[in-house]
Amino acid sequence: MEQVLRVEQLNLHFRTTRGPVQAVDRVSFDLPRGFTLAVIGESGCGKTSMARGVLRLLPRNVQTYTGSVFLNGTDVMRLDEDRFRREIRWVRMALVPQAAMNSLNPVLRVGDQVAEPLILHRRVSDKKQALERVREAFRLVGVPEDFTHRYAFELSGGMRQRVAIAMALVTRPELVVLDEPTSALDVLTQANLMNVLKRLKRDSEISFMLITHDIATSSELADRVAVMYAGQIVEIADARHFYPDPMHPYSKKLMASVPTLRQDKKLEFIPGQPPSLIQPPTGCRFKDRCASRNERCAEEPPLLETRDRKVRCWLYA
Amino acid sequence: MPEASNGNALLSVQNLQTWFEMRRWGFIRVGFVQAVDGVSFELKHGEAIAVVGESGCGKTTLARTILGLYPPTSGRITFEGREVKGSALRQYRANVGYVQQDPYGALPPFLPVQRILEEPLIIQGVRDPAERNHRVRKALEAVKMTPVDNFLSKFPHMLSGGQQQRVVLARAKILEPKLIVADEPVSMLDASVRVEILELLRELQRKSNLGVIYITHDLSTVRFFTERIMVMYGGKVVEEAPVKELLANPLHPYTRALLAAIPDPDPHNAEVQKEVPPGEPPSLLNPPPGCRFHPRCASLIAGRCDAKEPPIAEPAAPGHRTACWLYADGDA
């Protein structure tokens, strides 16, 4: 299968006054063309940092940023900042950041704002052509075409979120990272937006990376699921295997904590707290909260191949 | 939605309206935001009821009116048979605990946990420091913050989100109220902590026979933690029923849409498009005539739903009421 994105051993550590924070620690995964990878995990597990690492959208206090990010086979980590900005970011991979709907510029018409990446990246020759492409992007996400003349405050939350997604799509990228695209929206608006994303996924070749803490919603879009805990991927599996049967003890507990509308089950919670990423525990990072731990967990487990997935747990060695 | 209050209700709300006046440039009146418009319900001792709805449906205004933080525009709130107003308010407040949505915002950042929990006791006139100390410790034990000594001197920012919310719970509980109003108590917390807090709330409810009003937008948590559900839309209650009954047999088109929109973690979700009613919730400044859901409703009966407010019907099971013309006679 053709891999649009291949991430190998990505590390991203931030400098703080109390020592380096290992926000992303040796993360590796592949994403085939037209696939959606859902990255799930709780707050502070490193999922947003991982996405930012892939897009090289870094804050100033970066201490370590290593590894490889292959986009269609080219290692874009080796490109200098200028080429990365001109050729990769927002041209071939785009981002819908968290709370994007609230970050639209209030004094620009949304059409002009969505056209901005095209004009900056000189993808079009004039503004007329740019607006044509904006209308095309609006059609994809179900925003009426005459909304190009409106301002952000004239749109509802759901429409603003669609505009933010259109801004990521307008350059026709191969990869779009969606960071919590529906978390601030109401239930019905969220279902509507998920319908839009599903249609987009079906009708295009775009690969998506969906970052979310909402496990139930992630199942609406995911082909493959990566579970992150304390900066590491602890399980990565096809959606059809993962949701019915998570294997890592953390994934199991996480899934057991998700309330379900249609079936009765015993809800559980995970006692304790995630470890500090400043001095993460040696060995398995989940071991202090894990019911199945044994002596072996003092040593860090690798991502082990099991029957249909990879799991970072000695139980499957 | 019952008309007359019966004796054993803890809280009875009758035809409650909370409207906010809108003015332009400070003096020109442009109308009222009808945030809560004619809500009636009863809560028994030891019962938990969930108020479910989307943002802007009036559920938080309802909670804050019940707490006595907003004066009702009209209608009555009766607590243990006494109407809540005027001089009865102070005593009523000692009987009602409030669990806020954002625990960090709800806790004063410059006070240690011990002082935060003492505050309500001081206000209610518990003078003896030893007695206060004893009650603070008991409250922290009740929310499983043990050993208590590890937490007494901590400031809110030193606690995790889940622990902060437990302090908020302890504070709501410390005057031994008979009713707790919890407004989205877990929406700011991570999935694995949510269940812990909701279980704690459930445990407190059962142990102390507390009434609980649980305000939420998340229908999927409701079935695990309450006995009854009220669904609000556009400032009104559109359906009310015991939890199992409502989930198995939703009557109102809005409730149906809401239930259909909520996913369970299931890989088959990716293959289907969902039915979502078109449009947006109505403006409460100028709500549509008749049923407030009619502009979005697929089962619209023209000439009826858009003209006259639907009466309350109980077509399916006892205690399962809905305000919808599908279940009422034309001339009701």
GROMACS .gro file of C-alpha atoms in nm, chain A:
model
  317
    1MET     CA    1   0.000   0.000   0.000
    2GLU     CA    2   0.123   0.348  -0.082
    3GLN     CA    3   0.223   0.529   0.236
    4VAL     CA    4   0.151   0.901   0.230
    5LEU     CA    5   0.309   0.953   0.566
    6ARG     CA    6   0.568   0.751   0.750
    7VAL     CA    7   0.692   0.873   1.085
    8GLU     CA    8   1.000   0.708   1.234
    9GLN     CA    9   1.130   0.755   1.585
   10LEU     CA   10   0.994   1.105   1.624
   11ASN     CA   11   1.113   1.275   1.943
   12LEU     CA   12   1.001   1.614   2.060
   13HIS     CA   13   1.121   1.742   2.396
   14PHE     CA   14   1.051   2.086   2.538
   15ARG     CA   15   1.277   2.285   2.764
   16THR     CA   16   1.123   2.400   3.093
   17THR     CA   17   1.266   2.540   3.413
   18ARG     CA   18   1.220   2.202   3.578
   19GLY     CA   19   1.394   2.005   3.305
   20PRO     CA   20   1.308   1.874   2.961
   21VAL     CA   21   0.953   1.751   2.901
   22GLN     CA   22   0.953   1.444   2.681
   23ALA     CA   23   0.623   1.526   2.510
   24VAL     CA   24   0.677   1.289   2.216
   25ASP     CA   25   0.900   0.990   2.266
   26ARG     CA   26   1.008   0.764   1.980
   27VAL     CA   27   0.678   0.769   1.793
   28SER     CA   28   0.658   0.568   1.468
   29PHE     CA   29   0.363   0.492   1.242
   30ASP     CA   30   0.252   0.479   0.875
   31LEU     CA   31  -0.050   0.630   0.710
   32PRO     CA   32  -0.159   0.495   0.369
   33ARG     CA   33  -0.321   0.717   0.106
   34GLY     CA   34  -0.688   0.787   0.167
   35PHE     CA   35  -0.673   0.646   0.519
   36THR     CA   36  -0.765   0.808   0.847
   37LEU     CA   37  -0.556   0.755   1.154
   38ALA     CA   38  -0.725   0.846   1.481
   39VAL     CA   39  -0.481   0.939   1.754
   40ILE     CA   40  -0.655   0.907   2.087
   41GLY     CA   41  -0.544   0.970   2.441
   42GLU     CA   42  -0.608   1.188   2.741
   43SER     CA   43  -0.496   1.546   2.786
   44GLY     CA   44  -0.122   1.576   2.821
   45CYS     CA   45  -0.041   1.246   2.650
   46GLY     CA   46   0.141   1.421   2.365
   47LYS     CA   47  -0.104   1.382   2.079
   48THR     CA   48  -0.112   1.748   1.982
   49SER     CA   49   0.267   1.778   2.022
   50MET     CA   50   0.305   1.479   1.794
   51ALA     CA   51   0.090   1.645   1.527
   52ARG     CA   52   0.286   1.967   1.563
   53GLY     CA   53   0.606   1.769   1.531
   54VAL     CA   54   0.487   1.619   1.203
   55LEU     CA   55   0.396   1.963   1.068
   56ARG     CA   56   0.704   2.122   1.224
   57LEU     CA   57   0.493   2.387   1.396
   58LEU     CA   58   0.708   2.419   1.702
   59PRO     CA   59   0.718   2.654   1.997
   60ARG     CA   60   1.044   2.827   2.086
   61ASN     CA   61   1.142   2.610   2.379
   62VAL     CA   62   1.221   2.298   2.178
   63GLN     CA   63   1.510   2.103   2.321
   64THR     CA   64   1.515   1.793   2.104
   65TYR     CA   65   1.345   1.743   1.771
   66THR     CA   66   1.468   1.431   1.597
   67GLY     CA   67   1.345   1.143   1.386
   68SER     CA   68   1.216   1.116   1.031
   69VAL     CA   69   0.892   1.222   0.871
   70PHE     CA   70   0.854   1.077   0.522
   71LEU     CA   71   0.593   1.237   0.302
   72ASN     CA   72   0.547   1.021  -0.006
   73GLY     CA   73   0.891   0.874   0.052
   74THR     CA   74   1.082   1.203   0.098
   75ASP     CA   75   1.220   1.273   0.442
   76VAL     CA   76   1.086   1.622   0.502
   77MET     CA   77   1.273   1.650   0.833
   78ARG     CA   78   1.589   1.698   0.627
   79LEU     CA   79   1.450   2.003   0.444
   80ASP     CA   80   1.551   2.343   0.573
   81GLU     CA   81   1.286   2.566   0.725
   82ASP     CA   82   1.249   2.781   0.416
   83ARG     CA   83   1.185   2.491   0.179
   84PHE     CA   84   0.960   2.321   0.431
   85ARG     CA   85   0.748   2.633   0.455
   86ARG     CA   86   0.735   2.689   0.078
   87GLU     CA   87   0.684   2.332  -0.037
   88ILE     CA   88   0.537   2.125   0.242
   89ARG     CA   89   0.343   2.299   0.514
   90TRP     CA   90  -0.008   2.391   0.404
   91VAL     CA   91   0.076   2.288   0.050
   92ARG     CA   92   0.104   1.916   0.099
   93MET     CA   93   0.007   1.882   0.463
   94ALA     CA   94  -0.239   2.111   0.636
   95LEU     CA   95  -0.371   2.152   0.984
   96VAL     CA   96  -0.707   2.232   1.135
   97PRO     CA   97  -0.592   2.346   1.478
   98GLN     CA   98  -0.782   2.310   1.801
   99ALA     CA   99  -1.063   2.564   1.834
  100ALA     CA  100  -0.998   2.675   1.475
  101MET     CA  101  -1.347   2.815   1.447
  102ASN     CA  102  -1.261   3.078   1.706
  103SER     CA  103  -0.938   3.181   1.540
  104LEU     CA  104  -1.084   3.316   1.216
  105ASN     CA  105  -0.991   3.676   1.160
  106PRO     CA  106  -1.296   3.887   1.251
  107VAL     CA  107  -1.219   4.168   1.005
  108LEU     CA  108  -1.168   3.957   0.693
  109ARG     CA  109  -1.439   3.806   0.477
  110VAL     CA  110  -1.413   3.431   0.521
  111GLY     CA  111  -1.365   3.384   0.146
  112ASP     CA  112  -1.056   3.605   0.146
  113GLN     CA  113  -0.923   3.432   0.450
  114VAL     CA  114  -0.963   3.086   0.302
  115ALA     CA  115  -0.794   3.210  -0.016
  116GLU     CA  116  -0.490   3.330   0.178
  117PRO     CA  117  -0.288   3.006   0.170
  118LEU     CA  118  -0.337   2.988  -0.209
  119ILE     CA  119  -0.216   3.341  -0.264
  120LEU     CA  120   0.076   3.315  -0.021
  121HIS     CA  121   0.191   2.992  -0.176
  122ARG     CA  122   0.141   3.132  -0.528
  123ARG     CA  123  -0.083   2.842  -0.626
  124VAL     CA  124  -0.303   3.071  -0.831
  125SER     CA  125  -0.236   3.355  -1.070
  126ASP     CA  126  -0.499   3.600  -0.952
  127LYS     CA  127  -0.762   3.654  -0.689
  128LYS     CA  128  -1.050   3.557  -0.915
  129GLN     CA  129  -0.900   3.215  -0.963
  130ALA     CA  130  -0.834   3.192  -0.588
  131LEU     CA  131  -1.196   3.261  -0.505
  132GLU     CA  132  -1.300   2.997  -0.756
  133ARG     CA  133  -1.087   2.747  -0.561
  134VAL     CA  134  -1.238   2.874  -0.234
  135ARG     CA  135  -1.586   2.804  -0.366
  136GLU     CA  136  -1.474   2.456  -0.463
  137ALA     CA  137  -1.344   2.398  -0.107
  138PHE     CA  138  -1.670   2.536   0.037
  139ARG     CA  139  -1.865   2.288  -0.176
  140LEU     CA  140  -1.658   2.004  -0.034
  141VAL     CA  141  -1.740   2.093   0.325
  142GLY     CA  142  -2.100   2.196   0.263
  143VAL     CA  143  -2.074   2.572   0.311
  144PRO     CA  144  -2.303   2.767   0.075
  145GLU     CA  145  -2.085   2.932  -0.191
  146ASP     CA  146  -2.216   3.283  -0.136
  147PHE     CA  147  -2.083   3.268   0.221
  148THR     CA  148  -1.745   3.380   0.083
  149HIS     CA  149  -1.863   3.738   0.139
  150ARG     CA  150  -1.955   3.690   0.501
  151TYR     CA  151  -1.759   3.762   0.814
  152ALA     CA  152  -1.688   3.499   1.079
  153PHE     CA  153  -1.934   3.647   1.329
  154GLU     CA  154  -2.216   3.601   1.081
  155LEU     CA  155  -2.168   3.225   1.082
  156SER     CA  156  -2.275   2.964   1.336
  157GLY     CA  157  -2.016   2.753   1.518
  158GLY     CA  158  -2.062   2.456   1.287
  159MET     CA  159  -2.026   2.673   0.976
  160ARG     CA  160  -1.715   2.843   1.114
  161GLN     CA  161  -1.558   2.506   1.181
  162ARG     CA  162  -1.635   2.403   0.821
  163VAL     CA  163  -1.470   2.721   0.697
  164ALA     CA  164  -1.161   2.634   0.902
  165ILE     CA  165  -1.156   2.291   0.740
  166ALA     CA  166  -1.202   2.448   0.395
  167MET     CA  167  -0.893   2.659   0.465
  168ALA     CA  168  -0.694   2.340   0.516
  169LEU     CA  169  -0.836   2.181   0.200
  170VAL     CA  170  -0.801   2.473  -0.038
  171THR     CA  171  -0.442   2.393  -0.142
  172ARG     CA  172  -0.544   2.032  -0.214
  173PRO     CA  173  -0.302   1.877   0.036
  174GLU     CA  174  -0.236   1.506   0.063
  175LEU     CA  175  -0.254   1.501   0.440
  176VAL     CA  176  -0.484   1.697   0.670
  177VAL     CA  177  -0.439   1.693   1.046
  178LEU     CA  178  -0.761   1.755   1.236
  179ASP     CA  179  -0.694   1.849   1.598
  180GLU     CA  180  -1.011   1.801   1.806
  181PRO     CA  181  -1.232   1.916   1.517
  182THR     CA  182  -1.562   1.869   1.697
  183SER     CA  183  -1.490   1.904   2.066
  184ALA     CA  184  -1.642   2.250   2.110
  185LEU     CA  185  -1.955   2.173   1.910
  186ASP     CA  186  -2.299   2.060   2.012
  187VAL     CA  187  -2.414   1.705   1.958
  188LEU     CA  188  -2.617   1.766   1.643
  189THR     CA  189  -2.361   2.004   1.493
  190GLN     CA  190  -2.094   1.747   1.564
  191ALA     CA  191  -2.290   1.473   1.388
  192ASN     CA  192  -2.336   1.706   1.092
  193LEU     CA  193  -1.966   1.780   1.068
  194MET     CA  194  -1.881   1.412   1.096
  195ASN     CA  195  -2.112   1.349   0.800
  196VAL     CA  196  -1.917   1.610   0.604
  197LEU     CA  197  -1.582   1.456   0.692
  198LYS     CA  198  -1.702   1.106   0.605
  199ARG     CA  199  -1.820   1.224   0.265
  200LEU     CA  200  -1.492   1.402   0.208
  201LYS     CA  201  -1.301   1.090   0.298
  202ARG     CA  202  -1.508   0.876   0.065
  203ASP     CA  203  -1.488   1.114  -0.232
  204SER     CA  204  -1.123   1.215  -0.211
  205GLU     CA  205  -0.778   1.068  -0.177
  206ILE     CA  206  -0.688   1.284   0.121
  207SER     CA  207  -0.538   1.112   0.424
  208PHE     CA  208  -0.647   1.238   0.763
  209MET     CA  209  -0.491   1.234   1.103
  210LEU     CA  210  -0.766   1.285   1.359
  211ILE     CA  211  -0.645   1.390   1.703
  212THR     CA  212  -0.910   1.352   1.970
  213HIS     CA  213  -0.982   1.259   2.329
  214ASP     CA  214  -1.336   1.159   2.237
  215ILE     CA  215  -1.319   0.789   2.170
  216ALA     CA  216  -1.678   0.743   2.061
  217THR     CA  217  -1.645   1.018   1.800
  218SER     CA  218  -1.311   0.887   1.677
  219SER     CA  219  -1.484   0.570   1.564
  220GLU     CA  220  -1.688   0.772   1.315
  221LEU     CA  221  -1.387   0.837   1.098
  222ALA     CA  222  -1.101   0.607   1.189
  223ASP     CA  223  -0.956   0.336   0.967
  224ARG     CA  224  -0.673   0.289   1.210
  225VAL     CA  225  -0.631   0.389   1.571
  226ALA     CA  226  -0.319   0.487   1.764
  227VAL     CA  227  -0.347   0.515   2.141
  228MET     CA  228  -0.100   0.747   2.309
  229TYR     CA  229   0.002   0.741   2.672
  230ALA     CA  230   0.270   0.955   2.834
  231GLY     CA  231   0.428   1.058   2.502
  232GLN     CA  232   0.439   0.713   2.347
  233ILE     CA  233   0.217   0.511   2.117
  234VAL     CA  234   0.108   0.213   2.326
  235GLU     CA  235  -0.119   0.047   2.071
  236ILE     CA  236  -0.181   0.086   1.701
  237ALA     CA  237  -0.444  -0.124   1.527
  238ASP     CA  238  -0.704  -0.128   1.253
  239ALA     CA  239  -1.030   0.030   1.370
  240ARG     CA  240  -1.229  -0.284   1.305
  241HIS     CA  241  -1.005  -0.476   1.545
  242PHE     CA  242  -0.945  -0.201   1.797
  243TYR     CA  243  -1.293  -0.084   1.900
  244PRO     CA  244  -1.437  -0.427   1.977
  245ASP     CA  245  -1.119  -0.554   2.137
  246PRO     CA  246  -0.852  -0.315   2.265
  247MET     CA  247  -0.544  -0.507   2.384
  248HIS     CA  248  -0.309  -0.280   2.581
  249PRO     CA  249  -0.416  -0.264   2.947
  250TYR     CA  250  -0.440   0.116   2.917
  251SER     CA  251  -0.654   0.098   2.602
  252LYS     CA  252  -0.879  -0.154   2.772
  253LYS     CA  253  -0.930   0.067   3.073
  254LEU     CA  254  -0.979   0.374   2.858
  255MET     CA  255  -1.243   0.197   2.654
  256ALA     CA  256  -1.413   0.073   2.970
  257SER     CA  257  -1.444   0.432   3.087
  258VAL     CA  258  -1.643   0.540   2.781
  259PRO     CA  259  -2.013   0.550   2.859
  260THR     CA  260  -2.230   0.393   2.592
  261LEU     CA  261  -2.581   0.483   2.500
  262ARG     CA  262  -2.688   0.154   2.349
  263GLN     CA  263  -2.543  -0.108   2.574
  264ASP     CA  264  -2.521  -0.161   2.946
  265LYS     CA  265  -2.177  -0.215   3.083
  266LYS     CA  266  -1.977  -0.169   3.397
  267LEU     CA  267  -1.807   0.167   3.369
  268GLU     CA  268  -1.456   0.183   3.506
  269PHE     CA  269  -1.206   0.453   3.578
  270ILE     CA  270  -0.829   0.445   3.590
  271PRO     CA  271  -0.696   0.507   3.939
  272GLY     CA  272  -0.395   0.734   3.976
  273GLN     CA  273  -0.262   0.989   3.731
  274PRO     CA  274  -0.046   0.983   3.420
  275PRO     CA  275   0.324   1.017   3.503
  276SER     CA  276   0.515   1.339   3.473
  277LEU     CA  277   0.690   1.368   3.138
  278ILE     CA  278   0.977   1.555   3.297
  279GLN     CA  279   1.117   1.243   3.451
  280PRO     CA  280   0.906   0.963   3.311
  281PRO     CA  281   0.926   0.634   3.498
  282THR     CA  282   1.169   0.377   3.367
  283GLY     CA  283   1.023   0.066   3.215
  284CYS     CA  284   0.660   0.063   3.107
  285ARG     CA  285   0.508   0.406   3.168
  286PHE     CA  286   0.169   0.266   3.258
  287LYS     CA  287   0.294   0.008   3.507
  288ASP     CA  288   0.206   0.201   3.825
  289ARG     CA  289  -0.161   0.210   3.726
  290CYS     CA  290  -0.176  -0.132   3.561
  291ALA     CA  291  -0.354  -0.431   3.709
  292SER     CA  292  -0.160  -0.683   3.498
  293ARG     CA  293   0.192  -0.568   3.579
  294ASN     CA  294   0.471  -0.813   3.659
  295GLU     CA  295   0.849  -0.804   3.713
  296ARG     CA  296   0.912  -0.765   3.345
  297CYS     CA  297   0.745  -0.427   3.335
  298ALA     CA  298   1.052  -0.270   3.499
  299GLU     CA  299   1.205  -0.295   3.155
  300GLU     CA  300   1.051  -0.086   2.879
  301PRO     CA  301   0.845  -0.297   2.638
  302PRO     CA  302   0.893  -0.233   2.264
  303LEU     CA  303   0.596  -0.201   2.028
  304LEU     CA  304   0.538  -0.574   1.985
  305GLU     CA  305   0.373  -0.722   1.677
  306THR     CA  306   0.084  -0.944   1.774
  307ARG     CA  307  -0.176  -1.109   1.555
  308ASP     CA  308  -0.329  -0.801   1.395
  309ARG     CA  309  -0.163  -0.497   1.554
  310LYS     CA  310   0.125  -0.353   1.752
  311VAL     CA  311   0.106  -0.326   2.131
  312ARG     CA  312   0.362  -0.186   2.372
  313CYS     CA  313   0.310  -0.442   2.647
  314TRP     CA  314   0.497  -0.745   2.773
  315LEU     CA  315   0.173  -0.943   2.796
  316TYR     CA  316   0.197  -0.998   2.424
  317ALA     CA  317   0.564  -1.090   2.402
   0.00000   0.00000   0.00000
